[in-house]
GROMACS .gro file of N, CA and C in nm:
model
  420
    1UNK      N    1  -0.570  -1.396  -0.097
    1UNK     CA    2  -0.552  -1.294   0.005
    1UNK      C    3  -0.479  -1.174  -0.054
    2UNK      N    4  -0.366  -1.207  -0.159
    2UNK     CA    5  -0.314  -1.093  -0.166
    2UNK      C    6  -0.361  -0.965  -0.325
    3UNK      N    7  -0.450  -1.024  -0.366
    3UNK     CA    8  -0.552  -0.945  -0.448
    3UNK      C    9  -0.661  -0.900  -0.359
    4UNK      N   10  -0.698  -0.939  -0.238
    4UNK     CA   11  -0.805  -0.853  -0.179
    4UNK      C   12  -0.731  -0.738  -0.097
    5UNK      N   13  -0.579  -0.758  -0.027
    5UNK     CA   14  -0.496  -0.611   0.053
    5UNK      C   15  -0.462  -0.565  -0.056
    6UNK      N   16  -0.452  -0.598  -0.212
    6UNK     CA   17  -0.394  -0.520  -0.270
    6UNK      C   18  -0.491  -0.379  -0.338
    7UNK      N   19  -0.592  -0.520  -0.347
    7UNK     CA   20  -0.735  -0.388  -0.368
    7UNK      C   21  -0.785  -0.302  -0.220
    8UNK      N   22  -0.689  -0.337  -0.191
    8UNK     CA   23  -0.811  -0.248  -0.059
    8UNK      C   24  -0.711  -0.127  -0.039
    9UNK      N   25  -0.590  -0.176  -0.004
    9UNK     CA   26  -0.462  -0.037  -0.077
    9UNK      C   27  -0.537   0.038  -0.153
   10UNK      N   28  -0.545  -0.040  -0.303
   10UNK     CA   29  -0.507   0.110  -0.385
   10UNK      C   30  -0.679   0.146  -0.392
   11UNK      N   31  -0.746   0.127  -0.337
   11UNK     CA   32  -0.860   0.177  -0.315
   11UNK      C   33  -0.888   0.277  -0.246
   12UNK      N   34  -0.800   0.242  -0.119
   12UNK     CA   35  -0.777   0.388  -0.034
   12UNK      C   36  -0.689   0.498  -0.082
   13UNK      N   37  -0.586   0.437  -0.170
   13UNK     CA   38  -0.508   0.579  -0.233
   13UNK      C   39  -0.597   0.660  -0.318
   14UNK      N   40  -0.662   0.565  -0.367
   14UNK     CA   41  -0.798   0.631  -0.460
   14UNK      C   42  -0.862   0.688  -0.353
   15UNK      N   43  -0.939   0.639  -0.276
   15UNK     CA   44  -1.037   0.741  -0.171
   15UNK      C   45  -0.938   0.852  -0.097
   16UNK      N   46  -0.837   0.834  -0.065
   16UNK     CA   47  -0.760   0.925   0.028
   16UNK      C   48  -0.765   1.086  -0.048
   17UNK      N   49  -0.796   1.112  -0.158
   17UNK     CA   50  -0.816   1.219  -0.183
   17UNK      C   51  -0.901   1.306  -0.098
   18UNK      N   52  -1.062   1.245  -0.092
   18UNK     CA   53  -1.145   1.297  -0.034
   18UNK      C   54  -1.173   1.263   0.103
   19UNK      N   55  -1.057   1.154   0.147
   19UNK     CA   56  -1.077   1.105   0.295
   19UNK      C   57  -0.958   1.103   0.368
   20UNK      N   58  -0.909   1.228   0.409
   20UNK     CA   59  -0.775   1.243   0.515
   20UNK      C   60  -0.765   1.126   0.600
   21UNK      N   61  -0.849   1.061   0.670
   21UNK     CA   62  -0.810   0.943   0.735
   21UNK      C   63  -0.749   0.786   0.667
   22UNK      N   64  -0.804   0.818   0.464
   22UNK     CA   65  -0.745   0.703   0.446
   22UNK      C   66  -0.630   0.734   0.367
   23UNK      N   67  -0.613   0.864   0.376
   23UNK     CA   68  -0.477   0.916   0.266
   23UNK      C   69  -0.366   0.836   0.338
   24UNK      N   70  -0.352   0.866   0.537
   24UNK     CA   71  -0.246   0.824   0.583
   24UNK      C   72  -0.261   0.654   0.506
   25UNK      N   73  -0.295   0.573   0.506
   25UNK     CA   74  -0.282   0.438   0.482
   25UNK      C   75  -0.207   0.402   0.348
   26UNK      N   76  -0.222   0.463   0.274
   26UNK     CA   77  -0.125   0.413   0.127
   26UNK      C   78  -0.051   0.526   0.067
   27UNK      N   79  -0.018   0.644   0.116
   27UNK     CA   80   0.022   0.764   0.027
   27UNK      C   81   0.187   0.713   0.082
   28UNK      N   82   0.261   0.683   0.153
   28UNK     CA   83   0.438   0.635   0.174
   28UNK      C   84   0.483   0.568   0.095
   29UNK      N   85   0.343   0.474   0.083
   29UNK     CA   86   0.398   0.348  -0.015
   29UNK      C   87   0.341   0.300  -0.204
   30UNK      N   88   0.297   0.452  -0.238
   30UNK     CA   89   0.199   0.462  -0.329
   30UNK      C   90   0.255   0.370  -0.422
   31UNK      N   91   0.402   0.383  -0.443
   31UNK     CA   92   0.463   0.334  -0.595
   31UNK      C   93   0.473   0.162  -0.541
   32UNK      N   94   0.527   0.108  -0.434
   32UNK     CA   95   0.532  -0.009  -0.391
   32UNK      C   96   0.408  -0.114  -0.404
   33UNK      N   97   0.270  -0.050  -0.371
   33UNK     CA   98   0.180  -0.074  -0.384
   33UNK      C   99   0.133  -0.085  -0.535
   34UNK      N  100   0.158  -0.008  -0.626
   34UNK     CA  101   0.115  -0.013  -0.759
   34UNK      C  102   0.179  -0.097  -0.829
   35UNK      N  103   0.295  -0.146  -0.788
   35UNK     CA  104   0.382  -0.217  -0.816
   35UNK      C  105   0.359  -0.390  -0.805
   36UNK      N  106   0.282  -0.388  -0.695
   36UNK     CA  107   0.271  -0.539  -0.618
   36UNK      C  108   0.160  -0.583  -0.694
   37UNK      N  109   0.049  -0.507  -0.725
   37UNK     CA  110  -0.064  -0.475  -0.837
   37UNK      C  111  -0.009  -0.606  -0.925
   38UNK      N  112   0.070  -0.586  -1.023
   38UNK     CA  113   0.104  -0.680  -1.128
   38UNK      C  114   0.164  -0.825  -1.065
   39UNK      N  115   0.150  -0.859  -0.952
   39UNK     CA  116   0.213  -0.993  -0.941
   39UNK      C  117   0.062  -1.104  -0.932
   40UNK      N  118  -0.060  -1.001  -0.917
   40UNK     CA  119  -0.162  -1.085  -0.879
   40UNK      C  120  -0.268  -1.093  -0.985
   41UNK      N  121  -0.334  -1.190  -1.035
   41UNK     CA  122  -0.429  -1.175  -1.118
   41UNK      C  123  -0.545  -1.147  -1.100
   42UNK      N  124  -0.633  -1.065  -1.125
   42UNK     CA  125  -0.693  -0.989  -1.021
   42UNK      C  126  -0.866  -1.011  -1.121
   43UNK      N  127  -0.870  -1.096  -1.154
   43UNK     CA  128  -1.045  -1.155  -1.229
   43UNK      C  129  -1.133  -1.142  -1.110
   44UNK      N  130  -1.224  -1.048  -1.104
   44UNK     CA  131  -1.323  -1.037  -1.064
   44UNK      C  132  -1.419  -1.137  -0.973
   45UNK      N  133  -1.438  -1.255  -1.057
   45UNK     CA  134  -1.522  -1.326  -1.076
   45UNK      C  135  -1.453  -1.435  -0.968
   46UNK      N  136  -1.371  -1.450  -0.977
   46UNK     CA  137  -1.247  -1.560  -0.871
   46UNK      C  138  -1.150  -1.478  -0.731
   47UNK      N  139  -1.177  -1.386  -0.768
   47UNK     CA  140  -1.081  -1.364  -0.670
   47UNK      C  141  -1.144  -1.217  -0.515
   48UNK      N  142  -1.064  -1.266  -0.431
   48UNK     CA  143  -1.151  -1.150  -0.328
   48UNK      C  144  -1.127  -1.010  -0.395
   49UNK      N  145  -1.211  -0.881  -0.343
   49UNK     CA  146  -1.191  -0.736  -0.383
   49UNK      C  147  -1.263  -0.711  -0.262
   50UNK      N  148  -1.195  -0.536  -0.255
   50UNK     CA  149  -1.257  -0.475  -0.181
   50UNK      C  150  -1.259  -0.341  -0.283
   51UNK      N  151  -1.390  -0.281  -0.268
   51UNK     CA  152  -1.417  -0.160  -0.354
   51UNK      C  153  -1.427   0.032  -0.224
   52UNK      N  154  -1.393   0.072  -0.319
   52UNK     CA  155  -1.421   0.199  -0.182
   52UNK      C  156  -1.459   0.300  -0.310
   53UNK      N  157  -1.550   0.402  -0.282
   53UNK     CA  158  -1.592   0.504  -0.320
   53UNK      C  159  -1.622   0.651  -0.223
   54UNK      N  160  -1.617   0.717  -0.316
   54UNK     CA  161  -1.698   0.886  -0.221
   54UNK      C  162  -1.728   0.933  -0.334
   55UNK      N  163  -1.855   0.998  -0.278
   55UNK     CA  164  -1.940   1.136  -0.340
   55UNK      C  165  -1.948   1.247  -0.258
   56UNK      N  166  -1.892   1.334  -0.283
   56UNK     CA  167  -1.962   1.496  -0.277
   56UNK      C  168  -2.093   1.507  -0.286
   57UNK      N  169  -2.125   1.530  -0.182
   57UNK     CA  170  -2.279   1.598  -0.146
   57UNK      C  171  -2.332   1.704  -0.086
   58UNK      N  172  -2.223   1.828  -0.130
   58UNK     CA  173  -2.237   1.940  -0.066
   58UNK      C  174  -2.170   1.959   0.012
   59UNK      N  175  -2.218   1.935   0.139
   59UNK     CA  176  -2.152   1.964   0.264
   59UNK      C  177  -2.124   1.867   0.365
   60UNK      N  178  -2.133   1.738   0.267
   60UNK     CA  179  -2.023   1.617   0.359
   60UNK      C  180  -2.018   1.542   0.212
   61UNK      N  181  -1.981   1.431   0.268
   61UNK     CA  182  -1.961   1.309   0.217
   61UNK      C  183  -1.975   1.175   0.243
   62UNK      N  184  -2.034   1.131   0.115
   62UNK     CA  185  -2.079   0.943   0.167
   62UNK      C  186  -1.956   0.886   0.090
   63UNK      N  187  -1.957   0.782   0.193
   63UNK     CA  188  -1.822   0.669   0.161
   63UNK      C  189  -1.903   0.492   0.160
   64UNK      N  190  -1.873   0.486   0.015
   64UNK     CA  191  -1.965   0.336   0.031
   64UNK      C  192  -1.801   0.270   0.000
   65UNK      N  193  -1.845   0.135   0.109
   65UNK     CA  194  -1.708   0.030   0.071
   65UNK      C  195  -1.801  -0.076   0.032
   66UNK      N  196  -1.723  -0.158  -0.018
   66UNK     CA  197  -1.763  -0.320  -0.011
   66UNK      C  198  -1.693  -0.436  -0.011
   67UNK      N  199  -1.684  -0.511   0.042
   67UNK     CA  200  -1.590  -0.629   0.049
   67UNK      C  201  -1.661  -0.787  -0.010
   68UNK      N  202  -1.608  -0.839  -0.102
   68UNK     CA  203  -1.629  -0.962  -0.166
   68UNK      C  204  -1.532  -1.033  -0.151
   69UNK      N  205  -1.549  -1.170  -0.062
   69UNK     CA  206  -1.452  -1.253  -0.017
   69UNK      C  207  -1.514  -1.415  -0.092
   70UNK      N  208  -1.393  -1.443  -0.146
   70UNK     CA  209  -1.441  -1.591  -0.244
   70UNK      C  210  -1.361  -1.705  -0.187
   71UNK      N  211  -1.393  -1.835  -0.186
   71UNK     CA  212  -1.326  -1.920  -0.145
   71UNK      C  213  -1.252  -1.947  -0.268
   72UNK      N  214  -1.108  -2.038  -0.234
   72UNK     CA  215  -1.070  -2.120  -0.357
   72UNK      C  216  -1.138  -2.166  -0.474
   73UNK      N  217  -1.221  -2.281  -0.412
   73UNK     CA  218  -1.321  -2.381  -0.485
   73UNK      C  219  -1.455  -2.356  -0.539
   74UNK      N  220  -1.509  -2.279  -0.551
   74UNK     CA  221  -1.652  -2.189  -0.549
   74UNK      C  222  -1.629  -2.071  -0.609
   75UNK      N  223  -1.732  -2.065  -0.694
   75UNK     CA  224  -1.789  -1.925  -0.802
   75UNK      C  225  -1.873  -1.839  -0.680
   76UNK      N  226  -1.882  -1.859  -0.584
   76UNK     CA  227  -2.034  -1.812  -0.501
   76UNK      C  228  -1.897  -1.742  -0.403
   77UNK      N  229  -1.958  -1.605  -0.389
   77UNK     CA  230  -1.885  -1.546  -0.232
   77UNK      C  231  -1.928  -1.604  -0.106
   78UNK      N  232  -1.818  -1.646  -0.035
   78UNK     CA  233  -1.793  -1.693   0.097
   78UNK      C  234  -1.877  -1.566   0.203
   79UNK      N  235  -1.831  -1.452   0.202
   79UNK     CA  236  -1.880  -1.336   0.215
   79UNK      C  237  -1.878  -1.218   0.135
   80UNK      N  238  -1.971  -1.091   0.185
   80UNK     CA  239  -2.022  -1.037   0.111
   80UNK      C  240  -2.063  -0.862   0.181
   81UNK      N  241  -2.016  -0.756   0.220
   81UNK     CA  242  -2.032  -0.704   0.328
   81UNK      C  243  -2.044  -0.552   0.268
   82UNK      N  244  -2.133  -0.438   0.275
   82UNK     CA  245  -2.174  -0.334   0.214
   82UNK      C  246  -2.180  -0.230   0.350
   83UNK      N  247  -2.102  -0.119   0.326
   83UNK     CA  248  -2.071  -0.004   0.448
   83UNK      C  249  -2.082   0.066   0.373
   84UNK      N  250  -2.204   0.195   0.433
   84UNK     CA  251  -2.233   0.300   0.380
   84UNK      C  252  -2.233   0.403   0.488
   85UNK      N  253  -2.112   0.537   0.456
   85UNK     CA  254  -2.114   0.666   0.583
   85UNK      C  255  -2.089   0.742   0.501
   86UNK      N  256  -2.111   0.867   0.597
   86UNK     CA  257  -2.150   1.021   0.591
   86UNK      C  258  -2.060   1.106   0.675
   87UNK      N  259  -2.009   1.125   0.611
   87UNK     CA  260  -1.896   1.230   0.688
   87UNK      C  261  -1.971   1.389   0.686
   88UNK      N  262  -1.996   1.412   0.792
   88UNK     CA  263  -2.073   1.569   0.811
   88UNK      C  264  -2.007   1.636   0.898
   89UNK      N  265  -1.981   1.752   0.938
   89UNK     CA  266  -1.957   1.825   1.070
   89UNK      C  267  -1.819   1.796   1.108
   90UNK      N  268  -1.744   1.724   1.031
   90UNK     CA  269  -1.625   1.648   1.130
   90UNK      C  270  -1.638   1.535   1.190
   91UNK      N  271  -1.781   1.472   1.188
   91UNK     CA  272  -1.777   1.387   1.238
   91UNK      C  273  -1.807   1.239   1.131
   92UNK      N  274  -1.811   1.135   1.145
   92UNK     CA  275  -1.815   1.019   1.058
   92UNK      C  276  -1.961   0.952   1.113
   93UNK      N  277  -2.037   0.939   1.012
   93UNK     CA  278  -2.172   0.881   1.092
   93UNK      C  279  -2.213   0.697   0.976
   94UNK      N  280  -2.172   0.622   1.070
   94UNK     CA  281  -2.241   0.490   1.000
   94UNK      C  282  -2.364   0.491   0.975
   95UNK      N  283  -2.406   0.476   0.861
   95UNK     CA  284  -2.561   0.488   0.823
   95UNK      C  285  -2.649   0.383   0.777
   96UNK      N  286  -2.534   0.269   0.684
   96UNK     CA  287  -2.608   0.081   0.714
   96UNK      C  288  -2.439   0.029   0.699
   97UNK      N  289  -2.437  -0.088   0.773
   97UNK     CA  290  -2.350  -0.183   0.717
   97UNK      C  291  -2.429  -0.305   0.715
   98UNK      N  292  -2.434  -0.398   0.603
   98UNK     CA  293  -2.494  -0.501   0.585
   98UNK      C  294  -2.373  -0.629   0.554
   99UNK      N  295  -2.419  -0.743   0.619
   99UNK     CA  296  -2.287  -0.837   0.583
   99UNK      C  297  -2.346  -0.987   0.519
  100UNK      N  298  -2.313  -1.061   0.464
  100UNK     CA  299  -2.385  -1.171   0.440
  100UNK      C  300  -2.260  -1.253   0.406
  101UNK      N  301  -2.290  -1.364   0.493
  101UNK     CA  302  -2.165  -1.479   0.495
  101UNK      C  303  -2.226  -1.634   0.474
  102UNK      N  304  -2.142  -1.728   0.370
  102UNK     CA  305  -2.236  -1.849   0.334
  102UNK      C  306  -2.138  -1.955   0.337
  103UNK      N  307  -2.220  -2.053   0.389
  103UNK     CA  308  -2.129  -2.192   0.427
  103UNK      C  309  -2.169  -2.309   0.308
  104UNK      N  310  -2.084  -2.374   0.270
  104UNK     CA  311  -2.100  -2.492   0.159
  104UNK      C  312  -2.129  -2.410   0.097
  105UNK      N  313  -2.033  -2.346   0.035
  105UNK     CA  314  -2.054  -2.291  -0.095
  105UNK      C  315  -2.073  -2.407  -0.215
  106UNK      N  316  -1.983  -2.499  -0.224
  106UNK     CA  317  -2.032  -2.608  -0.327
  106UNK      C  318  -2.146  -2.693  -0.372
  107UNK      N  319  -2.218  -2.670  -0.238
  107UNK     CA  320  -2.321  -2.731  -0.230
  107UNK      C  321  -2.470  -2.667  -0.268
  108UNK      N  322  -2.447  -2.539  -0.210
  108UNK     CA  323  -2.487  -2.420  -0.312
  108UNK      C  324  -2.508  -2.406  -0.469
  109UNK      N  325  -2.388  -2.418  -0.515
  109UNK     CA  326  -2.377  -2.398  -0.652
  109UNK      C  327  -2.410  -2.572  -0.719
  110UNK      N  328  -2.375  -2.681  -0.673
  110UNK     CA  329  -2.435  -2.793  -0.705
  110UNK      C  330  -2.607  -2.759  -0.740
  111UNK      N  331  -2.680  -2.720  -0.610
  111UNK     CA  332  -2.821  -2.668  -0.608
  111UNK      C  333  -2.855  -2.606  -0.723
  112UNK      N  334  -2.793  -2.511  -0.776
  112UNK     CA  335  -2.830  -2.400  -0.896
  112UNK      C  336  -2.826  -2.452  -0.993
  113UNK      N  337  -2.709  -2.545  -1.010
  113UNK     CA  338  -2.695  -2.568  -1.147
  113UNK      C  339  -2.780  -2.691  -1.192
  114UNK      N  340  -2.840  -2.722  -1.031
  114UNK     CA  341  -2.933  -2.852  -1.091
  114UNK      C  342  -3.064  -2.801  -1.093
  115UNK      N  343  -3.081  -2.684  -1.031
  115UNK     CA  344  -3.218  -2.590  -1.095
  115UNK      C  345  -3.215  -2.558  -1.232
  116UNK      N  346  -3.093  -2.485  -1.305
  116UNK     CA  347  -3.094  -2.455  -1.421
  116UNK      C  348  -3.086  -2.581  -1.496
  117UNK      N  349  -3.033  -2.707  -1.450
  117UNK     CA  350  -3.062  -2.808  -1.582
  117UNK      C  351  -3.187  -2.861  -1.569
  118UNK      N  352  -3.281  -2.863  -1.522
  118UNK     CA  353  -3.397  -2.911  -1.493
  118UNK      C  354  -3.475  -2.786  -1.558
  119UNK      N  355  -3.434  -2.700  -1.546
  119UNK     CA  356  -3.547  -2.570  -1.623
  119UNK      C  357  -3.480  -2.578  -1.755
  120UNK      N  358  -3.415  -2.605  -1.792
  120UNK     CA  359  -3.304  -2.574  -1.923
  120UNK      C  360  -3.382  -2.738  -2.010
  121UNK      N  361  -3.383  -2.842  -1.955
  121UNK     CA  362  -3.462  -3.000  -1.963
  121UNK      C  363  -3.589  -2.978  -1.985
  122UNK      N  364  -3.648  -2.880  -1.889
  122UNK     CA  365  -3.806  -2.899  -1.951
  122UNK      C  366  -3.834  -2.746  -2.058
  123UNK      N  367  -3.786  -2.667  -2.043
  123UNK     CA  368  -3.798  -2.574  -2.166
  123UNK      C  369  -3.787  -2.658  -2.301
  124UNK      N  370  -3.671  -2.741  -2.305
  124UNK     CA  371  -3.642  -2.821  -2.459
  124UNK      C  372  -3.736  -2.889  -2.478
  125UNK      N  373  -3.815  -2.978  -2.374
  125UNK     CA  374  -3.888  -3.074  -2.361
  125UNK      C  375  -4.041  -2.999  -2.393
  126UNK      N  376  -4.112  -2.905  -2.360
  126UNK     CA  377  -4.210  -2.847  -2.409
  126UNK      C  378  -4.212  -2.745  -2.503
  127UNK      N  379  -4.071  -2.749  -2.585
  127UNK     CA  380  -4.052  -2.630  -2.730
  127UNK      C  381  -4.118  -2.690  -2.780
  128UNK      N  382  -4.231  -2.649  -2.893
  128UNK     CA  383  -4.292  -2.691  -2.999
  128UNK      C  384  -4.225  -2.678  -3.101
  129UNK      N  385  -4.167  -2.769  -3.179
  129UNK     CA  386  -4.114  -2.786  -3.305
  129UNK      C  387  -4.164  -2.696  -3.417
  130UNK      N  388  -4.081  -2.627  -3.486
  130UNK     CA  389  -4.157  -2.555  -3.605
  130UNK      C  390  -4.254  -2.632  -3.686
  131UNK      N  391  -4.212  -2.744  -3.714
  131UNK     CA  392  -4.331  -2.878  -3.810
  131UNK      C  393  -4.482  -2.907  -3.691
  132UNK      N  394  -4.426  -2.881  -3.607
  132UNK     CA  395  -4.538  -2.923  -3.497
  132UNK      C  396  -4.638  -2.783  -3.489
  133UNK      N  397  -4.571  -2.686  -3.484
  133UNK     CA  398  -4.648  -2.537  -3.494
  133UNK      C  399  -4.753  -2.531  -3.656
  134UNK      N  400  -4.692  -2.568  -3.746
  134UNK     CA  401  -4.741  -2.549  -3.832
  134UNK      C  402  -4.820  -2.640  -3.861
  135UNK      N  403  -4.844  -2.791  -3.799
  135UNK     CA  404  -4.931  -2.809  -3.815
  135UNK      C  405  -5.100  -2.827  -3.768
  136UNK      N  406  -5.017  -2.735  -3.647
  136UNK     CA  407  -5.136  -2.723  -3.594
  136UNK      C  408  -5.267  -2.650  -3.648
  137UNK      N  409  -5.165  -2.561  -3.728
  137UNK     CA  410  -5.328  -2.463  -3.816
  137UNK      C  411  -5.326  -2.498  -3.935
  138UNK      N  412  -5.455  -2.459  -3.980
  138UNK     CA  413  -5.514  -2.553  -4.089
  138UNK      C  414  -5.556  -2.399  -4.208
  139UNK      N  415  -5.528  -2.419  -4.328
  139UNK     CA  416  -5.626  -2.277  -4.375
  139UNK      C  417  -5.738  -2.330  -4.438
  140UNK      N  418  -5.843  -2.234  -4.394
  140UNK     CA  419  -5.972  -2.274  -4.419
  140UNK      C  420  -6.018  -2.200  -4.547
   0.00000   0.00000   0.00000
């Protein structure tokens, strides 16, 4: 939990440049926050994140977030959730949010890895041996 508020903080201090609504959220506590940064180990691959971006596009701006939520026990995200807006006119316009949330994650990844040893089993199992390649042709 506390590598995914910590990314989602300094994500907004990062976006708050181009997004007055998320400047108020981390600019009081900028140094406290950068600070708390180092107590958590923050691997990608294990642990929750939340990402935030903006682009300049003239005359507004798109704000893509994303949130990756991992269980303890499992390589596979628990959830998975993609928000994409457009700030035009003053006003904020949602344009997709997509979410995807998965149960038995272990059971999941049990599944895969017994796909990949079974494809990984018969690839070895139908390699043709270099002695076997060669003897298949003959010179005439």
């Amino acid at each position: 939990v506390g590598s995914y508020v910590y990314s989602y903080l300094k994500e907004s201090l990062a976006a708050g440049s181009s997004n007055p609504s998320l400047r108020s959220v981390g600019q009081p506590f900028e140094q406290e926050i950068l600070e708390a940064g180092k107590a958590f180990s923050l691997s990608s691959m294990s642990y929750s994140k939340h990402y935030a971006r903006s682009l300049n596009i003239g005359k507004g701006l798109v704000f893509l977030e994303t949130s990756i939520i991992f269980c303890p026990g499992s390589p596979i995200p628990r959830s998975v959730a993609l928000n994409v807006s457009l700030a035009v006119f003053g006003q904020m316009l949602n344009l997709i949010e997509v979410g995807i949330r998965t149960t038995e994650q272990r059971q999941i990844a049990k599944y895969i890895r017994q796909i990949f040893q079974r494809v990984t089993a018969e690839m070895s199992v139908g390699a043709v041996q270099p002695d076997e390649f060669d003897s298949q042709f003959t010179i005439l």
